[in-house]
Coordinates of C-alpha atoms and ligand atoms in Angstrom, one line a residue:
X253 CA 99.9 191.6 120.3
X254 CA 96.7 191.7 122.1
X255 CA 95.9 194.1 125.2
X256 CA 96.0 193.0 128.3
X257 CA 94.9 193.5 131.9
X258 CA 94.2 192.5 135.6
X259 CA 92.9 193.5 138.8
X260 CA 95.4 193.1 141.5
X261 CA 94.4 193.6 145.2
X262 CA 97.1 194.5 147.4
X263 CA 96.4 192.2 150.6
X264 CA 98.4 192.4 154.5
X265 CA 98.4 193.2 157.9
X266 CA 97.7 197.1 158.9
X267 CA 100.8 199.5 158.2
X268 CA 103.1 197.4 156.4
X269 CA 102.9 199.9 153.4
X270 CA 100.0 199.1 151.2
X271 CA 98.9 202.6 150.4
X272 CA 102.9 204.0 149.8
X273 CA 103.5 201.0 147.6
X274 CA 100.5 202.3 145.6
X275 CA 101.2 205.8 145.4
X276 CA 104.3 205.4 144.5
X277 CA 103.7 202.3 141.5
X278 CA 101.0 204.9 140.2
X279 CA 103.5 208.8 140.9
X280 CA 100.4 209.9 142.7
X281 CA 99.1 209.7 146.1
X282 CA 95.9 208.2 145.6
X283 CA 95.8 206.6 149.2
X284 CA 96.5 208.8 152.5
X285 CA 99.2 206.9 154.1
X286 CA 100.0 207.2 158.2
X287 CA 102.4 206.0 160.5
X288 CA 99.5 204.4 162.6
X289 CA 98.1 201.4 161.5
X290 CA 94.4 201.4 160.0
X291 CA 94.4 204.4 157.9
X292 CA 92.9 203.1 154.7
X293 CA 89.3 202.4 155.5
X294 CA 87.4 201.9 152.1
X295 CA 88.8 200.2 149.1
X296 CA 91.0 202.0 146.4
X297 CA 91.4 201.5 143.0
X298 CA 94.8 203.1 141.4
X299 CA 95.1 202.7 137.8
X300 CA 98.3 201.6 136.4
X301 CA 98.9 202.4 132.6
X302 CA 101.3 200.7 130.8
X303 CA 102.3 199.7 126.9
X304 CA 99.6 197.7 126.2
X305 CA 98.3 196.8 129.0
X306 CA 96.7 198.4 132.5
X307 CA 96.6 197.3 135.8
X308 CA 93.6 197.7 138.4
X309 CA 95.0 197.6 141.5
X310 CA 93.1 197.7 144.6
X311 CA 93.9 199.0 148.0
X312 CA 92.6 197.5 151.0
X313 CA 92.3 198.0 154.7
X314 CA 94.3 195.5 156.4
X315 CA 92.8 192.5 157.5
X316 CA 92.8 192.2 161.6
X317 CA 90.9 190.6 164.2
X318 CA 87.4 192.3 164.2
X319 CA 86.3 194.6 166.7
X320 CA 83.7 197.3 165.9
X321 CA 81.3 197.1 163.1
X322 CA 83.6 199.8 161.3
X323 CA 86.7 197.0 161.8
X324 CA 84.0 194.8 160.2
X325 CA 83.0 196.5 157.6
X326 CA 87.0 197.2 156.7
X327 CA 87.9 194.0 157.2
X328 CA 84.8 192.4 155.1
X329 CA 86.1 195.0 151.9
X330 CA 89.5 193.4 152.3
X331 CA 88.8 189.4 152.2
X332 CA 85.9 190.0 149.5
X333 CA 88.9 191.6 147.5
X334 CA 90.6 188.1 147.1
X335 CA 87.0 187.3 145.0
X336 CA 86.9 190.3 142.7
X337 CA 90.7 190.1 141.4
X338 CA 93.0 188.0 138.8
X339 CA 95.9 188.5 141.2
X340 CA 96.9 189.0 144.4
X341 CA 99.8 190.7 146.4
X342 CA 100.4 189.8 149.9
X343 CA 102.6 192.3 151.6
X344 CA 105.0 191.9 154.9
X345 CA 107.5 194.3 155.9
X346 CA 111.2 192.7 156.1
X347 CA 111.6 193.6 159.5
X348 CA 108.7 192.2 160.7
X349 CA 107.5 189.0 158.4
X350 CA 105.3 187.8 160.7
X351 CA 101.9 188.9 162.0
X352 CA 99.3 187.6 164.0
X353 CA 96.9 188.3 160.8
X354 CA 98.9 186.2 158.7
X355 CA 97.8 182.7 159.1
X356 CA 93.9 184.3 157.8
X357 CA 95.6 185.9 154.9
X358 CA 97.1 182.3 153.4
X359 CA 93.9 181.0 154.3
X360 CA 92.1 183.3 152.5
X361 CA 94.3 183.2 149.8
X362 CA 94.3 179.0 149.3
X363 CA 90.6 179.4 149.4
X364 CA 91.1 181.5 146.5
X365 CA 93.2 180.0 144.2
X366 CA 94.6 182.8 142.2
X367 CA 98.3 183.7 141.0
X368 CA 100.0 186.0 144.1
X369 CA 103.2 187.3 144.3
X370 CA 105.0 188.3 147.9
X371 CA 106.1 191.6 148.8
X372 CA 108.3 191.9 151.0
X373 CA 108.3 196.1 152.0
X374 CA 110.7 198.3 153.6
X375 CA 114.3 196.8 152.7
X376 CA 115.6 200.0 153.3
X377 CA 115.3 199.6 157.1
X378 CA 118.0 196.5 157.2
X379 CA 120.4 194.6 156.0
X380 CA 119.8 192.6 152.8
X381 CA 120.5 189.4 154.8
X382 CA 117.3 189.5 156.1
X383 CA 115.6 188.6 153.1
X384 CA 116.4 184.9 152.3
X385 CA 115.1 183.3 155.6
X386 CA 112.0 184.6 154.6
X387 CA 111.5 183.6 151.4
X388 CA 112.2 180.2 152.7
X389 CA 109.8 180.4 155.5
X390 CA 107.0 182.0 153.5
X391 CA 108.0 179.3 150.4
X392 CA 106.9 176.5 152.8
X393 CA 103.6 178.1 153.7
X394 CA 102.6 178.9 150.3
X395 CA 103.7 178.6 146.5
X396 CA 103.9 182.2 145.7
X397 CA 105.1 183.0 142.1
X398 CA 107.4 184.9 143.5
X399 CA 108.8 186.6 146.0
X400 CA 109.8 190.5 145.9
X401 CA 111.7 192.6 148.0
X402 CA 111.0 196.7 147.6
X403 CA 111.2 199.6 149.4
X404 CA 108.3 201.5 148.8
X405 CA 109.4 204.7 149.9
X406 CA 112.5 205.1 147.9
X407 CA 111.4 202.8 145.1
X408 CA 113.8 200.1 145.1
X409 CA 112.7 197.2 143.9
X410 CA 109.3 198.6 142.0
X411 CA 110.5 197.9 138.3
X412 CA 110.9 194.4 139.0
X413 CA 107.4 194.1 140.7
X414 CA 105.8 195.4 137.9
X415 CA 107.5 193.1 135.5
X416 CA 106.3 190.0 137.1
X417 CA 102.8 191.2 137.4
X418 CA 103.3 192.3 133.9
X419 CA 103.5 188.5 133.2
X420 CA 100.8 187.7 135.2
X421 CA 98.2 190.0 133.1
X422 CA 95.9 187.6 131.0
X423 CA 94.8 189.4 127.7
X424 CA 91.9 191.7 128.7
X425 CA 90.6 194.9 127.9
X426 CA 91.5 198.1 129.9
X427 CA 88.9 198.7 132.0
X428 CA 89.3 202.5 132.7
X429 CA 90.5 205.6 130.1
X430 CA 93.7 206.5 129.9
X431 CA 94.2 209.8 132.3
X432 CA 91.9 207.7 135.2
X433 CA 94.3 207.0 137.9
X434 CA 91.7 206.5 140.5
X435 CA 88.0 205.5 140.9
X436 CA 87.8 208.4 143.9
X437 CA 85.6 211.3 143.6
X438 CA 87.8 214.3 144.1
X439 CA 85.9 215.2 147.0
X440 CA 85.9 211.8 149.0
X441 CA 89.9 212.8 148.0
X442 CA 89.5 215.6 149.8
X443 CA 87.9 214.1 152.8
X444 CA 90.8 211.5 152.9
X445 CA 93.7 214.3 152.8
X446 CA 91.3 215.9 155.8
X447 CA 91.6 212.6 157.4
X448 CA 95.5 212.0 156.4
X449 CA 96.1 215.6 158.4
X450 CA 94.2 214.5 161.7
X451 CA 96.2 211.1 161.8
X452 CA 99.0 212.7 161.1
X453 CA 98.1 215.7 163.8
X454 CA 96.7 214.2 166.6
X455 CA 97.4 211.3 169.2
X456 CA 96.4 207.6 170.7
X457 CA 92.1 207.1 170.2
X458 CA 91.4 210.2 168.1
X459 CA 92.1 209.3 164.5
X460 CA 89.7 206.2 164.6
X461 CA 87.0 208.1 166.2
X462 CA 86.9 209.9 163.3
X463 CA 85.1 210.2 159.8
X464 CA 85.1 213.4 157.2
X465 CA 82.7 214.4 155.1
X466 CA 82.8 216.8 152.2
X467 CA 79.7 219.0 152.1
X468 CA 80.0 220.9 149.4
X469 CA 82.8 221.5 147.0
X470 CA 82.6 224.6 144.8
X471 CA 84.9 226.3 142.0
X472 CA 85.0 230.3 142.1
X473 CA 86.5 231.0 138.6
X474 CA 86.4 234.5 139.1
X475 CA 88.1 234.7 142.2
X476 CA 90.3 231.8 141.3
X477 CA 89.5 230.2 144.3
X478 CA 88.2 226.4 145.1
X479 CA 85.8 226.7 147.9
X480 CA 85.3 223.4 150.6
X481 CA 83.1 223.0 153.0
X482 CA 83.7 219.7 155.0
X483 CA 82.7 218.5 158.2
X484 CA 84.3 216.3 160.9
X485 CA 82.4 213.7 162.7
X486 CA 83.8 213.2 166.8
X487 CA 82.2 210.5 168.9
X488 CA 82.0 213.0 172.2
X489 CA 82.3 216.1 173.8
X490 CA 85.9 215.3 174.7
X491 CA 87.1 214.3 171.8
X492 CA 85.6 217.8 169.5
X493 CA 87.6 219.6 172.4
X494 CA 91.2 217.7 171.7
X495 CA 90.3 218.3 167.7
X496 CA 89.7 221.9 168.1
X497 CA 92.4 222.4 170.3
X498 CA 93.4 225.5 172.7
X499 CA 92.2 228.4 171.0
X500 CA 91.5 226.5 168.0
X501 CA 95.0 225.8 167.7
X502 CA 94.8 221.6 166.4
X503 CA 91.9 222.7 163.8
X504 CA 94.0 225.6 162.4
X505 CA 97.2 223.4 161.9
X506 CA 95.1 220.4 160.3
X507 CA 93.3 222.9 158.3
X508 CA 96.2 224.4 156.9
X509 CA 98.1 221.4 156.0
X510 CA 95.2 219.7 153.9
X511 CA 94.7 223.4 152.2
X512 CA 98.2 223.5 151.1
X513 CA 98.1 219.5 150.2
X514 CA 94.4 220.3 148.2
X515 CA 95.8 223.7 146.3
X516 CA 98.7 221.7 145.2
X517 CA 97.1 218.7 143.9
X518 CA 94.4 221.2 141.8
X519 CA 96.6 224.4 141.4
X520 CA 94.2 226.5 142.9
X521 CA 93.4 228.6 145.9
X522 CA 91.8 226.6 148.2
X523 CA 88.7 228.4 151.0
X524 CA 88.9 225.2 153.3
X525 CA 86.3 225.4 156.1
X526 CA 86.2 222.1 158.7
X527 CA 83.1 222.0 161.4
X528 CA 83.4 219.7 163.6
X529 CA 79.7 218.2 164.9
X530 CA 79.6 215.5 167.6
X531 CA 78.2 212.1 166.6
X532 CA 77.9 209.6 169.4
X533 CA 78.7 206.0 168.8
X534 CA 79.3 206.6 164.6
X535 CA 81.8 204.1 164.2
X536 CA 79.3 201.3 166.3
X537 CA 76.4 202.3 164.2
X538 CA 75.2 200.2 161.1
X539 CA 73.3 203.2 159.5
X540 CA 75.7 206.1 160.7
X541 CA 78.5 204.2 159.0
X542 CA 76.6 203.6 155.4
X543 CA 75.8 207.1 155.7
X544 CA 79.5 208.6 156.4
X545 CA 80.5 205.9 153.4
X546 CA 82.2 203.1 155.0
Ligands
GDP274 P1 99.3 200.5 155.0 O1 98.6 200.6 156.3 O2 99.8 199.1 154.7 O3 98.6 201.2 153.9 O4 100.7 201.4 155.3 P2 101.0 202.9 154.8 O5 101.2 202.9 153.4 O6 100.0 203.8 155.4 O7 102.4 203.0 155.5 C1 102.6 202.9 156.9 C2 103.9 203.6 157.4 O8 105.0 202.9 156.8 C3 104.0 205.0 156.9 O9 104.6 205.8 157.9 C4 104.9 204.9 155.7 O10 105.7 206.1 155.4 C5 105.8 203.8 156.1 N1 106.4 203.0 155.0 C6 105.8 202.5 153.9 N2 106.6 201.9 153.0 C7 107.9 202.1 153.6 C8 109.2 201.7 153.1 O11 109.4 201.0 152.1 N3 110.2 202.0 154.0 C9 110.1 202.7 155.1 N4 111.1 203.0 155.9 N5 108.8 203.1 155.6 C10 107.7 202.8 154.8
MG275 MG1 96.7 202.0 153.8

């Protein structure tokens, strides 16, 4: 039997559980994941290695209604994602199967013309009832291969995903060797668990006002330690204040999370120092944003 393999782009509105759904499919986080929507910000490939066959798949930002140039260029990676795949994966959340970014999604997706499945996330918030109204409604807008329910978080539902995009694979080679679970550098990792911990951390604006860079990353064998050296990019005054916290309280208790999160992942000691510098106007800024990677 010949190999085969496919990119798969996971495609929907902000938050319905792109990244979990990934992590989880691949037993690693390879995507931070938030309760607030627009977490994921650059496009992630998690590598899915099965019996004869490997999956790309490719998380996106959601696709929204633009605002900044940073929306932009998050929204742009997502709908240029329906061009680069063999399959995709729209995702809704049972509870909430519509969204005012849906009617772009299904045009997006007739434009491109490829075999898609429907995920419907998070069936472990409601009753099961819930589900077949929505397959109907969603079977009238669009002639998905199928429809799955999952849960994400607890798992429910995953085995049967990946058997019907098992059948959708067209022989292929695998693109990637086998222990590559994700194109990411480890440090852009590390500046995504930095970012994970101020999301998770802090409230309202702050989280989208800010980017994370990874200056220099550096193993000390002989003291068994990793050493990090990152900064945080603010957009004013104000906002480095709310970061830092009273006494340096905020940046101590997002410090020490991502250290614990970044010793675990490489079983290591972990020296993790985060400046914080003030950058007006980053996220509105065409070069700033190339520059921070976005
Ligand atoms: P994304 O923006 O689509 O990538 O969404 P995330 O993966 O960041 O998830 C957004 C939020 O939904 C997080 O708080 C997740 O823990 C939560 N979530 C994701 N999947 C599930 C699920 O199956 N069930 C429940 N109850 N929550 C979920
Ligand atoms: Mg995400």
């Amino acid at each position: 039997m010949s190999f085969h393999s496919g990119f798969i782009a996971i495609i929907g509105p902000p938050n319905v559980g792109k990244s979990t759904l990934l992590n989880r499919l691949l037993g690693a986080k390879v995507a931070i994941v938030s309760p607030k929507p627009q977490t994921t910000r650059n496009r992630i490939l998690g590598i899915y290695h099965g019996e004869g066959y490997q999956m790309v798949f490719m998380d996106t930002p959601g696709i929204h209604k633009t605002l900044t140039p940073l929306h932009r260029s998050m929204v742009a990676s997502a709908q240029s994602a329906f061009q680069e795949v063999d399959i995709v994966v729209v995702m809704i959340e049972m509870l909430r199967p519509e969204s005012e970014d849906m009617p772009l999604i299904l045009r997006n997706l007739k434009k491109a013309k490829k075999p898609s499945l429907l995920i419907i996330n998070k069936i472990d918030k409601g009753p099961r009832e819930k589900l077949l109204p929505i397959i109907e409604a969603y079977r009238k807008r669009y002639p998905f291969h199928s429809y799955v329910p999952v849960s994400a978080l607890n798992g429910d539902g995953t085995e049967r995903l990946l058997d019907e995009l098992r059948s959708l694979l067209r022989p292929g080679p695998a693109f990637f060797p086998k222990e590559m679970k994700t194109d990411q550098t480890e440090s852009f990792w590390v500046s995504e668990i930095i970012r994970e911990k101020i999301f998770l951390h802090t409230r309202q604006e702050l989280p989208y006002a800010v980017a994370v860079g990874v200056q220099e990353m550096k193993e000390r064998p002989e003291s068994n330690l990793l050493s990090i050296f990152a900064r945080i990019h603010v957009e004013s005054e104000s906002q480095k204040g709310i970061l830092i916290g009273r006494g340096g309280k905020m940046m101590k208790a997002i410090g020490s999370s991502a250290r614990l999160e970044i010793e675990e992942k490489f079983q290591t000691r972990v020296y993790l120092d985060l400046s914080v510098r003030v950058e007006k106007n980053w996220s509105k800024d065409a070069r700033a944003l190339r520059r921070l990677g976005y």
